[in-house]
Tab-separated table of C-alpha atoms in Angstrom:
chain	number	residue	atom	x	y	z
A	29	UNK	CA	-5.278	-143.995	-154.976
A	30	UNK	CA	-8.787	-144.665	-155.374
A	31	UNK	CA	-9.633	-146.956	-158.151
A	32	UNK	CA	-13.190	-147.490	-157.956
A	33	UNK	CA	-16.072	-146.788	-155.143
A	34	UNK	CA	-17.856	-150.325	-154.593
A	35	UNK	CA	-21.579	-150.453	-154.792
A	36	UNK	CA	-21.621	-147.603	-157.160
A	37	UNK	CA	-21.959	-146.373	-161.170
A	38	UNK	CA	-18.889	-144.675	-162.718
A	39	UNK	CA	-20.475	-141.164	-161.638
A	40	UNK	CA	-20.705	-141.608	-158.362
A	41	UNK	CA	-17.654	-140.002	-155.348
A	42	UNK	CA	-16.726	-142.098	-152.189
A	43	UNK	CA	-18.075	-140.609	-148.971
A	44	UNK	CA	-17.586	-141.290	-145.957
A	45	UNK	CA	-18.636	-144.440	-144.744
A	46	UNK	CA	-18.093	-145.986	-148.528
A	47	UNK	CA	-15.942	-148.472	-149.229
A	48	UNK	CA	-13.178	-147.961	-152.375
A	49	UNK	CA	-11.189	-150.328	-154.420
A	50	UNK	CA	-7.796	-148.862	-154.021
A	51	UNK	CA	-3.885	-149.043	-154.865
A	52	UNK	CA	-1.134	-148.574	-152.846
A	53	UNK	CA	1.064	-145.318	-154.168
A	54	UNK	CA	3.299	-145.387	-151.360
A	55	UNK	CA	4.257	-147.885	-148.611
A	56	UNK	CA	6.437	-147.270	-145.485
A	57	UNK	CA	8.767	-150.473	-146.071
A	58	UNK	CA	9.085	-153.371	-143.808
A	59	UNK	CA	4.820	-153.561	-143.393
A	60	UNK	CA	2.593	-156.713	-145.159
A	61	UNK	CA	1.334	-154.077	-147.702
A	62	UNK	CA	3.330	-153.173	-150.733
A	63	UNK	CA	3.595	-150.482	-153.207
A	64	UNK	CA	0.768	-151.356	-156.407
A	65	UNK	CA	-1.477	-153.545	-154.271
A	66	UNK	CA	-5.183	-153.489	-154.759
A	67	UNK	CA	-6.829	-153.256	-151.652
A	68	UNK	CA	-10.070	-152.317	-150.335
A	69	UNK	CA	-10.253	-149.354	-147.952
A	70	UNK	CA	-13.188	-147.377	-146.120
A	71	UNK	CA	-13.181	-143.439	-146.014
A	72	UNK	CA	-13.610	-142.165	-142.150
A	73	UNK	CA	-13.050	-138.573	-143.180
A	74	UNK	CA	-13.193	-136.176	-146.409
A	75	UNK	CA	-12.450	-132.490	-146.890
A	76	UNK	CA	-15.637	-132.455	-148.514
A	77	UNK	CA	-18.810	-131.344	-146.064
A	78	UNK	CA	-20.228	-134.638	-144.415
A	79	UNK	CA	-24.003	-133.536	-143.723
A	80	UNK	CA	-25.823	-134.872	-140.489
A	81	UNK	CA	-29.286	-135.130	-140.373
A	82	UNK	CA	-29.386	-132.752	-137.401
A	83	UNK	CA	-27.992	-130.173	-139.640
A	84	UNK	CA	-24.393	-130.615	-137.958
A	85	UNK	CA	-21.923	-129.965	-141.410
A	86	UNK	CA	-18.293	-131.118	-140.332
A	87	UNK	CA	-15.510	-131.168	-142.497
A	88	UNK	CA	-12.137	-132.756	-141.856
A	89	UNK	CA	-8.652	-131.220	-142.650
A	90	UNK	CA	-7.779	-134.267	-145.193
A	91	UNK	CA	-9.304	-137.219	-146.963
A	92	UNK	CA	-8.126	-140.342	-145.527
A	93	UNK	CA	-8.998	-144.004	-145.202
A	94	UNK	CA	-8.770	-147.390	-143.548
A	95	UNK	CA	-7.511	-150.382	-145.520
A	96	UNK	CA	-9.386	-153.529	-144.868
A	97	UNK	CA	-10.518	-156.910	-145.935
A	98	UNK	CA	-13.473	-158.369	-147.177
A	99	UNK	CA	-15.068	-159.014	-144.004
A	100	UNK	CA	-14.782	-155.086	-142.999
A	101	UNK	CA	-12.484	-155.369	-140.665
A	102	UNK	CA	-9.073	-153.519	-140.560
A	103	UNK	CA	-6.301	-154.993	-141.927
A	104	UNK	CA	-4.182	-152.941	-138.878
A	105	UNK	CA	-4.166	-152.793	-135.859
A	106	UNK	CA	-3.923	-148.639	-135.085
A	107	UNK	CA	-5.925	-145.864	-136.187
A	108	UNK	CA	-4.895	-142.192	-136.767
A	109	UNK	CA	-6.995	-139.421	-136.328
A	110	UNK	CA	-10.243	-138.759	-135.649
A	111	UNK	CA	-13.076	-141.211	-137.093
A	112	UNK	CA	-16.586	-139.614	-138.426
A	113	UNK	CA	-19.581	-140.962	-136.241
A	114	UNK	CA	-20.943	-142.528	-139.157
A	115	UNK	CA	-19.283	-145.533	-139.332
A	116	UNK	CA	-20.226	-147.105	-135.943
A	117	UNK	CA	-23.906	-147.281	-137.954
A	118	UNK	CA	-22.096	-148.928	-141.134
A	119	UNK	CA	-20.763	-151.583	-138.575
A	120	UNK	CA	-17.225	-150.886	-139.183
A	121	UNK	CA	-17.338	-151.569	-134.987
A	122	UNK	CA	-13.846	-152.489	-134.803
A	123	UNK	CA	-12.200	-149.075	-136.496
A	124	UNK	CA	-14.321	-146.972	-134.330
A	125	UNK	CA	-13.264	-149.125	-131.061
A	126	UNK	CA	-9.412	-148.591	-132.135
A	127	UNK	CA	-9.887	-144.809	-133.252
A	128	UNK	CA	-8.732	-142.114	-130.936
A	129	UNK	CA	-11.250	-139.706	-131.218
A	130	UNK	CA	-14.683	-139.723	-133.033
A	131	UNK	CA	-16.055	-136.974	-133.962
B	29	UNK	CA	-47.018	-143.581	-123.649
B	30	UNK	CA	-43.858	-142.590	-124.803
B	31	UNK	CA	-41.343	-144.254	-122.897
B	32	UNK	CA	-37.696	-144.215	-123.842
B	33	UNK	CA	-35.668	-147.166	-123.958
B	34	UNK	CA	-31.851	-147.445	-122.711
B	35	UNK	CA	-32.028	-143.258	-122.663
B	36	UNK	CA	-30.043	-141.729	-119.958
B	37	UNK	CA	-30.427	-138.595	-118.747
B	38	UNK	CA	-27.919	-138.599	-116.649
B	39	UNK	CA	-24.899	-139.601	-119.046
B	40	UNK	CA	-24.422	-138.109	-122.326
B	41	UNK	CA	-25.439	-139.292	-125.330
B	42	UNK	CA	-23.441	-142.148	-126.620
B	43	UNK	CA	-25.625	-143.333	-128.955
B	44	UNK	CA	-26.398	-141.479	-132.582
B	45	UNK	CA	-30.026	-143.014	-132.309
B	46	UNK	CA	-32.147	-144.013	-129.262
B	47	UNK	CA	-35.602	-146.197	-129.470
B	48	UNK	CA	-38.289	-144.349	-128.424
B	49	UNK	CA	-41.215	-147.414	-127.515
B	50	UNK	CA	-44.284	-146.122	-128.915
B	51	UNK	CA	-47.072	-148.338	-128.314
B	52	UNK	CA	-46.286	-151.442	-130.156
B	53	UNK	CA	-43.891	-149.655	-132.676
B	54	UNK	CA	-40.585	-148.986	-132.028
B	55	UNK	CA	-39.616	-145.442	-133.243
B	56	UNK	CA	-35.835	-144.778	-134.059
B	57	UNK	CA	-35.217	-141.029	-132.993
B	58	UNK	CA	-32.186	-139.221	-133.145
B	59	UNK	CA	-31.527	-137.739	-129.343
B	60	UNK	CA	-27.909	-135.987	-129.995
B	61	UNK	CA	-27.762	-133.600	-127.317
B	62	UNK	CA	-27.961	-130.393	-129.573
B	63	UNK	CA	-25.173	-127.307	-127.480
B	64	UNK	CA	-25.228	-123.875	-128.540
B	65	UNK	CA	-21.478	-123.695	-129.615
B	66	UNK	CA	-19.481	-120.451	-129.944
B	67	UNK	CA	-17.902	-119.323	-133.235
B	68	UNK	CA	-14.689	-119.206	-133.444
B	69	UNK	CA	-14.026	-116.428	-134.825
B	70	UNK	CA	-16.532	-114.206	-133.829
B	71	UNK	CA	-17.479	-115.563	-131.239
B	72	UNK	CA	-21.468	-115.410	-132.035
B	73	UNK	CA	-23.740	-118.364	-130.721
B	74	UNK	CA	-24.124	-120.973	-133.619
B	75	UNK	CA	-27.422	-122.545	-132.978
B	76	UNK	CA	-28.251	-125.779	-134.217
B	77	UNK	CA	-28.465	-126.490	-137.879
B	78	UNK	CA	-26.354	-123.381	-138.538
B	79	UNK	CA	-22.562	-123.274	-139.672
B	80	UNK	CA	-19.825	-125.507	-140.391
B	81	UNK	CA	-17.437	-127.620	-138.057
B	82	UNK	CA	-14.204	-127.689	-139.025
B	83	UNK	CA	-12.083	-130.804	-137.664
B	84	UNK	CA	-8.349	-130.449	-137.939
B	85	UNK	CA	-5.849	-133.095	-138.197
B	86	UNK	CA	-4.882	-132.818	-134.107
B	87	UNK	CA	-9.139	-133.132	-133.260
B	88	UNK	CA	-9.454	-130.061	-132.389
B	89	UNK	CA	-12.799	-128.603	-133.403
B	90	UNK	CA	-13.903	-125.421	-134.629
B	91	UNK	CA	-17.540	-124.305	-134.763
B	92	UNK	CA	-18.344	-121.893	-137.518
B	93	UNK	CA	-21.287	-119.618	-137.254
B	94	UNK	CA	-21.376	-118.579	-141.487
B	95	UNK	CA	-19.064	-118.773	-144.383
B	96	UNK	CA	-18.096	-115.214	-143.502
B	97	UNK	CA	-16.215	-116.234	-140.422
B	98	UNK	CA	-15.442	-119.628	-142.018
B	99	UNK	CA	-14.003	-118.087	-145.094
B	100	UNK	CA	-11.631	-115.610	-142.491
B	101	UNK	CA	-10.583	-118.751	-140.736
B	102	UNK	CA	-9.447	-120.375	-144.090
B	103	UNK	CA	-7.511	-117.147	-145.200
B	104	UNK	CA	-5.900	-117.653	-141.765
B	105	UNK	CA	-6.910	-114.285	-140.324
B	106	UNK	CA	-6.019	-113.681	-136.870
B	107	UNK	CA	-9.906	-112.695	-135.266
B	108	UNK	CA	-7.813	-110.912	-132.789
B	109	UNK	CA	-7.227	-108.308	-135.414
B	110	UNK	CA	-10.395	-108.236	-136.996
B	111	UNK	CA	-12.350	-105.175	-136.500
B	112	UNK	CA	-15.791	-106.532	-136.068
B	113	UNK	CA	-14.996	-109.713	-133.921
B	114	UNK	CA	-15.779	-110.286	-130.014
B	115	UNK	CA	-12.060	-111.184	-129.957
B	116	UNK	CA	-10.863	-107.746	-131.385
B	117	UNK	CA	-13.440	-105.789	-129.415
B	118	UNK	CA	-12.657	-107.280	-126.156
B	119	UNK	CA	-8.917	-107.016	-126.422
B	120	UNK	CA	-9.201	-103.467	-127.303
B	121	UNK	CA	-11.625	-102.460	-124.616
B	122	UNK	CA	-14.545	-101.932	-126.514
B	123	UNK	CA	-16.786	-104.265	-124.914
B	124	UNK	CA	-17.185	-105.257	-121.375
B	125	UNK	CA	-14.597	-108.040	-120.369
B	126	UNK	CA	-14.876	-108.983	-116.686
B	127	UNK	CA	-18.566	-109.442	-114.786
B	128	UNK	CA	-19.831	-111.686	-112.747
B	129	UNK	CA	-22.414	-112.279	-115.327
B	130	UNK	CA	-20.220	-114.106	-117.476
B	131	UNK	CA	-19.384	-116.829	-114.508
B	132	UNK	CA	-23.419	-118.305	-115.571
B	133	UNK	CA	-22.221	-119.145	-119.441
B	134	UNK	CA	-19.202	-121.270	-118.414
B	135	UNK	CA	-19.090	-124.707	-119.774
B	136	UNK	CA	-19.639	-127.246	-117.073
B	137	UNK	CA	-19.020	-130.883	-118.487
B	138	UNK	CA	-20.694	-132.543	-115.805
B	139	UNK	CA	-24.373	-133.620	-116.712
B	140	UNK	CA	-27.193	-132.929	-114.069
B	141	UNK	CA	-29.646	-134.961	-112.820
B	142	UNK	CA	-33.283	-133.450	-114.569
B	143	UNK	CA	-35.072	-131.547	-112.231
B	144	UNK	CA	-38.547	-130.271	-113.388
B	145	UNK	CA	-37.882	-127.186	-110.939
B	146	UNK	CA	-34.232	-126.911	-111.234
B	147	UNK	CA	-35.087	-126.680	-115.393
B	148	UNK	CA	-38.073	-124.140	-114.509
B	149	UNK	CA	-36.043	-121.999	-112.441
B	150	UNK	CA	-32.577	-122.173	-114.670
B	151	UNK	CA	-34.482	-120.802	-118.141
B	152	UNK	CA	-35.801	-117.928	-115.829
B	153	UNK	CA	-32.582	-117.354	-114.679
B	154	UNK	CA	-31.279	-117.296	-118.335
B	155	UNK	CA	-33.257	-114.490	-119.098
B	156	UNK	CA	-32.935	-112.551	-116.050
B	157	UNK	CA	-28.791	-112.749	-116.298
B	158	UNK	CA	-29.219	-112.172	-120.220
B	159	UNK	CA	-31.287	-108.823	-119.865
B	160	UNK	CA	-28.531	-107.480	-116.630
B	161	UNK	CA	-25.643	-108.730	-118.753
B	162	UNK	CA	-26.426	-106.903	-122.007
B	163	UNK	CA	-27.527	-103.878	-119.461
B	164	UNK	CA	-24.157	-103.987	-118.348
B	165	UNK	CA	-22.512	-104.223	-122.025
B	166	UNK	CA	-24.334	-100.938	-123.343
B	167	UNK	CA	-23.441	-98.956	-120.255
B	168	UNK	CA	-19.940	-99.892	-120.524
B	169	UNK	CA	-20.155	-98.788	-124.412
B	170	UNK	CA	-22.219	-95.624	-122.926
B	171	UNK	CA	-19.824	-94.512	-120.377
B	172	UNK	CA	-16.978	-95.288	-123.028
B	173	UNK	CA	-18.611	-92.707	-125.924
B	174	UNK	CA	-19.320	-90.219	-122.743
B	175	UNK	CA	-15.751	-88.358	-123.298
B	176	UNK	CA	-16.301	-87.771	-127.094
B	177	UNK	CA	-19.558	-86.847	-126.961
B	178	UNK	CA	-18.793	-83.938	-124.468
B	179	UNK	CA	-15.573	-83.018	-126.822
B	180	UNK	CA	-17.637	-83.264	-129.824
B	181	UNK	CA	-20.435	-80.625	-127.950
B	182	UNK	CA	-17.818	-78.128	-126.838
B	183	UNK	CA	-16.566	-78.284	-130.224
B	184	UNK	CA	-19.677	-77.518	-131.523
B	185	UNK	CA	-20.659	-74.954	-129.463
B	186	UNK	CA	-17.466	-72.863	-129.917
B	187	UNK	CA	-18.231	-73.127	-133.697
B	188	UNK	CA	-21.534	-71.696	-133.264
B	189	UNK	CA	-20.118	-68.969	-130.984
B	190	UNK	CA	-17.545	-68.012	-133.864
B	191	UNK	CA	-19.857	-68.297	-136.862
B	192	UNK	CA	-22.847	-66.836	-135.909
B	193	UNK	CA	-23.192	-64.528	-138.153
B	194	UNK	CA	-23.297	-67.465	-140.898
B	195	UNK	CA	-27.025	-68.575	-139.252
B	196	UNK	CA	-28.601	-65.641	-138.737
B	197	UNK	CA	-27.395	-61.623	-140.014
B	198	UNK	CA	-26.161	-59.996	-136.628
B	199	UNK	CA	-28.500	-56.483	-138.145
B	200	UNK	CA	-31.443	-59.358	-137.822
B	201	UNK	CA	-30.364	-60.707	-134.382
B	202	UNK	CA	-29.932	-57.261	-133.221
B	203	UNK	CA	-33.478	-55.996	-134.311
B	204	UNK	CA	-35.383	-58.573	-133.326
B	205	UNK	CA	-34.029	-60.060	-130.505
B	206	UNK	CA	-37.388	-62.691	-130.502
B	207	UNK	CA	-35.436	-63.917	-133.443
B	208	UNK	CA	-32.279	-64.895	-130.714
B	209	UNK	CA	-31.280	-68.509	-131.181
B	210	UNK	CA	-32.775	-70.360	-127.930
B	211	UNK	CA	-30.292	-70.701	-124.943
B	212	UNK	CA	-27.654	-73.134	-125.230
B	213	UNK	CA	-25.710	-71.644	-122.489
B	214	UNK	CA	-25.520	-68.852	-120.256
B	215	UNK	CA	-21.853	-68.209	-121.119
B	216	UNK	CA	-22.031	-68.261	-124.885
B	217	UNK	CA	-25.843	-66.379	-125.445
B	218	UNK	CA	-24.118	-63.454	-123.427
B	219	UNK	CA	-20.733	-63.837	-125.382
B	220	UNK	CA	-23.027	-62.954	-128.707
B	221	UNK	CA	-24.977	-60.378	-126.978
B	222	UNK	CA	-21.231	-58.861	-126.261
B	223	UNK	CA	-20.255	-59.664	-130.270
B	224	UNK	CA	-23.273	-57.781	-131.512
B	225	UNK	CA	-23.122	-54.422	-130.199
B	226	UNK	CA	-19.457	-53.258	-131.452
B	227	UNK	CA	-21.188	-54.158	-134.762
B	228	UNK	CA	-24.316	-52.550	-134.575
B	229	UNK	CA	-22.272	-49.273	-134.599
C-alpha cells in the first residue's frame, strides 16, 4: 500500500516511473520481506492512461510495482509482466534488463 | 548537415530517443518507428496519435482506434457479433474476404534495407492496390444487393400493374392515351391496355 509518492506535495498521484514509500499488506512467507515493512517501490505500470509524447496512450490491466532500495535497484531478482518504456530513461536499467517484455 | 548518430535503418528502433548531430548542437529527437496498427475491434487503421493501447496482464496488446470500440472491448463484446465491425461483416459475407489484394497488407517483421527506388515505387504501389482493392470490395457489395434489387423491381412493378387506377383514373388513361404512363415494359403497358377496355364499357 502506497504510503507516500517521494519527490512530491500531498496532492500529487504516483505514475509511472515514480518512486513510492510503501508497506507491505501481504507477503508470500519464507521471502526477506515481511508483512508491515516500509519499503520503497517504483511503479512500471498503472491502469491509469500513461501518455507518450508521440501521442501513443497505453494503459495496463493493473497497477503494480517494483520494490527496491535506495540506490534504485531491485531488491529481487525476477520481474513479472510487462515493464513501461519509461523507465529505461529514469535509469531503473537493471528492472528493464530483468523484465520480460517492455512495452 | 543533418547526420544521424548510432541510427539504424536497418534494425528497429531500440532506442526511445536518437541524437540527431546538427552542426555543433546535438538535437535529441524521438525516432519511434510510428506503424499504422489495426483496431481491434473494428478493425479500422489507427493512425498515429489516435486511440488507446490496451496492455493485458499476459502482454498481449490491443490497439484501439476510439473510445467507441474501446468502450465495446471493456463491456467484453464479442466484435464478431457486432453489427458494424469488419469482424461481423466478414464472417457473415458482407464484405469481400479472400483476394489477392490483401496478400500486400500482411505484416512482414523483417526490416528492409532503404531503397530510394524501392520506397518510390512501394507508395505507388500502395495506391494502385488501394484503388483495385476497394474496386473489388464495392463490386462484391454490388453483385451481393443485385438479387434484391431485381425482387424489389418486380415487386414494384406488379404493384403498379394492380393499382393503376390509384395514379391515374382509367376514364383519363383511356381518353387521352398521351396521358399513358411511359413504358416500363412491353408485358405490363399491354396488360393495362387489356385492363382498360372491359372498363370503358
Amino acid at each position: 500500500m502506497c504510503i507516500r509518492v517521494i519527490g512530491a506535495s500531498n496532492h500529487r498521484y504516483a505514475h509511472i516511473g515514480d518512486v513510492i514509500v510503501a508497506v507491505i499488506k501481504e507477503a508470500v512467507p519464507n521471502t526477506p520481506l515481511e508483512r508491515s515493512e516500509v519499503i520503497r517501490a517504483v511503479i512500471v505500470r498503472t491502469r491509469k492512461e500513461l501518455k507518450r509524447d508521440n501521442g501513443m496512450i497505453i494503459r495496463y490491466d493493473d497497477n503494480a510495482a517494483v520494490v527496491i532500495d535506495q540506490e534504485g535497484n531491485p531488491k529481487g531478482t525476477r520481474i513479472f509482466g510487462a515493464i513501461a518504456r519509461e523507465l529505461r530513461q529514469l535509469n531503473f536499467t537493471k528492472i528493464v534488463s530483468l523484465a520480460p517484455e517492455v512495452l | 548537415m543533418l547526420k544521424s548518430v548510432g541510427h539504424n535503418f536497418y534494425t528497429p528502433f531500440l532506442s526511445l530517443f536518437d541524437q540527431l548531430v546538427l552542426g555543433n548542437c546535438v538535437l535529441l529527437v524521438n525516432l519511434r518507428r510510428m506503424r499504422l496498427e489495426k483496431c481491434w475491434f473494428c478493425s479500422s487503421t489507427v493512425y498515429p496519435g489516435h486511440g488507446i493501447q490496451f496492455v493485458r496482464n499476459d502482454a498481449k496488446i490491443f490497439h484501439f482506434c476510439r473510445s467507441k470500440c474501446h468502450k465495446n472491448f471493456k463491456m467484453k463484446r464479442n466484435p464478431r457479433k457486432v453489427k458494424w465491425t469488419k469482424a461481423y461483416r466478414r464472417l457473415h459475407g458482407k464484405d469481400m474476404t479472400q483476394d489477392s489484394t490483401f496478400e500486400f497488407e500482411r505484416k512482414r517483421n523483417r526490416p528492409e534495407r532503404y531503397d530510394r527506388n524501392l520506397a518510390e515505387n512501394t507508395l505507388k504501389a500502395i495506391k494502385k492496390i488501394d484503388k483495385i482493392r476497394s474496386d473489388r470490395a464495392s463490386d462484391h457489395i454490388k453483385n451481393r444487393l443485385k438479387t434484391g434489387k431485381v425482387q424489389r423491381q418486380k415487386e414494384a412493378r406488379k404493384q403498379l400493374e394492380l393499382g393503376i387506377h390509384l395514379v391515374k383514373a382509367p376514364l383519363a388513361l383511356a381518353q387521352d392515351s398521351s396521358l399513358c404512363l411511359p413504358k416500363i415494359k412491353d408485358n405490363v403497358s399491354q396488360a393495362q391496355t387489356e385492363e382498360n377496355q372491359p372498363m370503358e364499357e
